[in-house]
Amino acid sequence: MKYKNIAALLAAAMMALTLLAGCAKGGAENALDLTEVNAIVQENGCKTRVTASGALKRAVNETAEWAAAYDADEVTKDRIERHMTQKLDSWNRTVGLSPRLVTAEELQAGVESASLGTVHTPEEMAAGIVLSMNDILRQVEYEAAAAQTTTRDGTVCWIVAVIYYL
């Protein structure tokens, strides 16, 4: 538990430094550490392994680039999901898609996750989605990806998506 708090604090500090350094920009910046996502998932008793496909990464990046053309209040979860679904052309084994949209400011303050409590990183958010879905579905495969973008009005946002398969 102590290491989890330290890891969350370090991740939040790195995000803050990135923002202060001016590295956040319009368009997309894919940055989801699957090693960390899997560590969190397995620490919480889930045996599944989260992977990422090129298709999901592309869909998330293209959705983040699309979101950069709008103000933050125009970019809703429904619009994100619709846009991402259009970008994913293969749904043959897919059970569902769970995208999340959160501002960097909200993440820094902490976002509630049903499975993990308060989360502060995209990795924790993705792991929380996997853990919540695994409680319901069990024995499915997961892919996760995330991208950071800056909306037209200057709001830094994260788009985190998890796809689950049979």
mmCIF file of C-alpha atoms in Angstrom:
data_model
loop_
_atom_site.group_PDB
_atom_site.id
_atom_site.type_symbol
_atom_site.label_atom_id
_atom_site.label_comp_id
_atom_site.label_asym_id
_atom_site.label_seq_id
_atom_site.Cartn_x
_atom_site.Cartn_y
_atom_site.Cartn_z
ATOM 1 C CA MET A 1 0.000 0.000 0.000
ATOM 2 C CA LYS A 2 2.867 2.352 0.861
ATOM 3 C CA TYR A 3 4.493 1.731 -2.543
ATOM 4 C CA LYS A 4 1.183 2.369 -4.283
ATOM 5 C CA ASN A 5 0.920 5.812 -2.661
ATOM 6 C CA ILE A 6 4.523 6.644 -3.524
ATOM 7 C CA ALA A 7 4.003 5.549 -7.138
ATOM 8 C CA ALA A 8 0.839 7.651 -7.406
ATOM 9 C CA LEU A 9 2.628 10.668 -5.936
ATOM 10 C CA LEU A 10 5.568 10.281 -8.336
ATOM 11 C CA ALA A 11 3.249 9.926 -11.330
ATOM 12 C CA ALA A 12 1.284 13.022 -10.314
ATOM 13 C CA ALA A 13 4.533 14.966 -9.870
ATOM 14 C CA MET A 14 5.739 13.895 -13.321
ATOM 15 C CA MET A 15 2.441 14.991 -14.881
ATOM 16 C CA ALA A 16 2.689 18.367 -13.146
ATOM 17 C CA LEU A 17 6.282 18.833 -14.355
ATOM 18 C CA THR A 18 5.249 17.940 -17.901
ATOM 19 C CA LEU A 19 2.519 20.570 -17.809
ATOM 20 C CA LEU A 20 4.826 23.191 -16.286
ATOM 21 C CA ALA A 21 7.479 22.476 -18.892
ATOM 22 C CA GLY A 22 4.966 23.189 -21.637
ATOM 23 C CA CYS A 23 5.081 19.685 -23.076
ATOM 24 C CA ALA A 24 1.306 19.348 -23.261
ATOM 25 C CA LYS A 25 0.102 20.402 -26.668
ATOM 26 C CA GLY A 26 -2.738 20.166 -29.114
ATOM 27 C CA GLY A 27 -3.103 16.846 -30.831
ATOM 28 C CA ALA A 28 -2.333 13.619 -29.061
ATOM 29 C CA GLU A 29 0.432 12.333 -26.876
ATOM 30 C CA ASN A 30 0.084 8.603 -26.198
ATOM 31 C CA ALA A 31 1.435 7.770 -22.794
ATOM 32 C CA LEU A 32 0.000 4.725 -21.040
ATOM 33 C CA ASP A 33 2.466 2.506 -19.196
ATOM 34 C CA LEU A 34 0.968 -0.994 -19.527
ATOM 35 C CA THR A 35 3.559 -2.411 -17.128
ATOM 36 C CA GLU A 36 2.155 -0.142 -14.432
ATOM 37 C CA VAL A 37 -1.454 -0.928 -15.422
ATOM 38 C CA ASN A 38 -0.743 -4.670 -15.156
ATOM 39 C CA ALA A 39 1.046 -4.255 -11.828
ATOM 40 C CA ILE A 40 -1.976 -2.438 -10.358
ATOM 41 C CA VAL A 41 -4.402 -5.000 -11.784
ATOM 42 C CA GLN A 42 -2.408 -7.927 -10.418
ATOM 43 C CA GLU A 43 -1.853 -6.246 -7.020
ATOM 44 C CA ASN A 44 -5.619 -6.216 -6.725
ATOM 45 C CA GLY A 45 -5.973 -9.954 -7.306
ATOM 46 C CA CYS A 46 -6.873 -9.996 -10.988
ATOM 47 C CA LYS A 47 -4.915 -12.539 -13.040
ATOM 48 C CA THR A 48 -5.639 -11.018 -16.455
ATOM 49 C CA ARG A 49 -2.993 -9.269 -18.543
ATOM 50 C CA VAL A 50 -3.796 -5.943 -20.210
ATOM 51 C CA THR A 51 -2.315 -5.411 -23.685
ATOM 52 C CA ALA A 52 -2.603 -2.741 -26.374
ATOM 53 C CA SER A 53 -3.182 -3.101 -30.083
ATOM 54 C CA GLY A 54 -2.108 -0.684 -32.744
ATOM 55 C CA ALA A 55 -5.772 -0.269 -33.699
ATOM 56 C CA LEU A 56 -6.797 0.884 -30.220
ATOM 57 C CA LYS A 57 -3.796 3.210 -29.904
ATOM 58 C CA ARG A 58 -4.615 4.745 -33.298
ATOM 59 C CA ALA A 59 -8.287 5.143 -32.352
ATOM 60 C CA VAL A 60 -7.383 6.844 -29.063
ATOM 61 C CA ASN A 61 -4.787 9.106 -30.717
ATOM 62 C CA GLU A 62 -7.141 10.075 -33.541
ATOM 63 C CA THR A 63 -9.902 10.765 -31.024
ATOM 64 C CA ALA A 64 -7.535 12.931 -28.977
ATOM 65 C CA GLU A 65 -6.554 14.859 -32.116
ATOM 66 C CA TRP A 66 -10.261 15.298 -32.932
ATOM 67 C CA ALA A 67 -10.957 16.534 -29.361
ATOM 68 C CA ALA A 68 -8.208 19.173 -29.706
ATOM 69 C CA ALA A 69 -10.371 20.976 -32.281
ATOM 70 C CA TYR A 70 -13.163 21.593 -29.728
ATOM 71 C CA ASP A 71 -13.604 23.402 -26.421
ATOM 72 C CA ALA A 72 -13.551 21.146 -23.354
ATOM 73 C CA ASP A 73 -17.288 21.496 -22.695
ATOM 74 C CA GLU A 74 -18.017 20.255 -26.233
ATOM 75 C CA VAL A 75 -16.021 17.043 -25.757
ATOM 76 C CA THR A 76 -18.333 14.643 -23.936
ATOM 77 C CA LYS A 77 -17.958 10.963 -23.106
ATOM 78 C CA ASP A 78 -20.697 10.110 -25.631
ATOM 79 C CA ARG A 79 -18.965 12.014 -28.422
ATOM 80 C CA ILE A 80 -15.622 10.424 -27.500
ATOM 81 C CA GLU A 81 -17.167 6.943 -27.554
ATOM 82 C CA ARG A 82 -18.942 7.554 -30.880
ATOM 83 C CA HIS A 83 -15.789 8.922 -32.506
ATOM 84 C CA MET A 84 -13.629 6.090 -31.181
ATOM 85 C CA THR A 85 -16.136 3.430 -32.258
ATOM 86 C CA GLN A 86 -16.008 4.785 -35.807
ATOM 87 C CA LYS A 87 -12.222 4.477 -35.771
ATOM 88 C CA LEU A 88 -12.262 0.867 -34.566
ATOM 89 C CA ASP A 89 -13.274 -1.191 -37.570
ATOM 90 C CA SER A 90 -13.084 -4.679 -36.046
ATOM 91 C CA TRP A 91 -15.730 -5.617 -33.497
ATOM 92 C CA ASN A 92 -15.818 -9.371 -34.131
ATOM 93 C CA ARG A 93 -14.873 -10.492 -30.584
ATOM 94 C CA THR A 94 -15.463 -7.216 -28.766
ATOM 95 C CA VAL A 95 -17.792 -7.168 -25.779
ATOM 96 C CA GLY A 96 -17.462 -3.449 -25.213
ATOM 97 C CA LEU A 97 -15.531 -0.211 -25.130
ATOM 98 C CA SER A 98 -15.128 1.890 -21.981
ATOM 99 C CA PRO A 99 -13.650 5.300 -22.759
ATOM 100 C CA ARG A 100 -13.087 7.929 -20.078
ATOM 101 C CA LEU A 101 -12.444 11.624 -20.491
ATOM 102 C CA VAL A 102 -10.843 13.497 -17.612
ATOM 103 C CA THR A 103 -8.958 16.761 -17.337
ATOM 104 C CA ALA A 104 -5.402 16.766 -16.034
ATOM 105 C CA GLU A 105 -6.618 19.051 -13.251
ATOM 106 C CA GLU A 106 -9.292 16.524 -12.193
ATOM 107 C CA LEU A 107 -6.727 13.700 -12.246
ATOM 108 C CA GLN A 108 -4.307 15.695 -10.134
ATOM 109 C CA ALA A 109 -7.064 16.326 -7.573
ATOM 110 C CA GLY A 110 -8.161 12.689 -7.744
ATOM 111 C CA VAL A 111 -10.944 10.897 -9.601
ATOM 112 C CA GLU A 112 -13.070 8.236 -7.920
ATOM 113 C CA SER A 113 -12.776 4.680 -9.179
ATOM 114 C CA ALA A 114 -15.212 1.995 -8.009
ATOM 115 C CA SER A 115 -12.402 -0.543 -7.718
ATOM 116 C CA LEU A 116 -9.433 1.538 -6.577
ATOM 117 C CA GLY A 117 -10.858 4.494 -4.684
ATOM 118 C CA THR A 118 -9.222 7.775 -5.682
ATOM 119 C CA VAL A 119 -6.932 7.585 -8.711
ATOM 120 C CA HIS A 120 -4.439 10.172 -9.961
ATOM 121 C CA THR A 121 -2.943 8.700 -13.137
ATOM 122 C CA PRO A 122 -4.197 7.383 -16.483
ATOM 123 C CA GLU A 123 -2.658 4.010 -15.556
ATOM 124 C CA GLU A 124 -4.701 3.831 -12.349
ATOM 125 C CA MET A 125 -7.802 4.871 -14.276
ATOM 126 C CA ALA A 126 -7.276 2.132 -16.897
ATOM 127 C CA ALA A 127 -6.593 -0.448 -14.169
ATOM 128 C CA GLY A 128 -9.756 0.637 -12.355
ATOM 129 C CA ILE A 129 -11.820 0.108 -15.512
ATOM 130 C CA VAL A 130 -10.297 -3.354 -15.998
ATOM 131 C CA LEU A 131 -10.918 -4.333 -12.370
ATOM 132 C CA SER A 132 -14.529 -3.108 -12.489
ATOM 133 C CA MET A 133 -15.232 -4.958 -15.727
ATOM 134 C CA ASN A 134 -13.485 -8.092 -14.505
ATOM 135 C CA ASP A 135 -15.758 -8.194 -11.448
ATOM 136 C CA ILE A 136 -18.696 -8.468 -13.850
ATOM 137 C CA LEU A 137 -17.391 -10.331 -16.907
ATOM 138 C CA ARG A 138 -14.512 -12.501 -15.679
ATOM 139 C CA GLN A 139 -12.143 -14.245 -18.057
ATOM 140 C CA VAL A 140 -12.108 -11.745 -20.853
ATOM 141 C CA GLU A 141 -9.137 -10.094 -22.532
ATOM 142 C CA TYR A 142 -8.423 -6.384 -22.157
ATOM 143 C CA GLU A 143 -6.649 -3.759 -24.211
ATOM 144 C CA ALA A 144 -5.962 -0.264 -22.919
ATOM 145 C CA ALA A 145 -4.604 2.962 -24.370
ATOM 146 C CA ALA A 146 -4.555 6.608 -23.363
ATOM 147 C CA ALA A 147 -3.635 9.915 -24.932
ATOM 148 C CA GLN A 148 -3.250 13.399 -23.548
ATOM 149 C CA THR A 149 -4.559 16.309 -25.568
ATOM 150 C CA THR A 150 -5.182 20.017 -25.172
ATOM 151 C CA THR A 151 -8.591 21.275 -26.264
ATOM 152 C CA ARG A 152 -9.083 24.444 -28.278
ATOM 153 C CA ASP A 153 -9.745 26.439 -25.076
ATOM 154 C CA GLY A 154 -6.486 25.231 -23.477
ATOM 155 C CA THR A 155 -7.849 22.488 -21.196
ATOM 156 C CA VAL A 156 -5.450 19.560 -20.867
ATOM 157 C CA CYS A 157 -7.404 16.289 -20.989
ATOM 158 C CA TRP A 158 -6.739 12.571 -20.901
ATOM 159 C CA ILE A 159 -8.678 10.085 -22.980
ATOM 160 C CA VAL A 160 -8.360 6.621 -21.456
ATOM 161 C CA ALA A 161 -9.979 3.660 -23.201
ATOM 162 C CA VAL A 162 -10.319 -0.023 -22.409
ATOM 163 C CA ILE A 163 -11.712 -2.602 -24.830
ATOM 164 C CA TYR A 164 -12.751 -6.002 -23.549
ATOM 165 C CA TYR A 165 -13.011 -9.209 -25.585
ATOM 166 C CA LEU A 166 -14.347 -12.708 -25.090
#
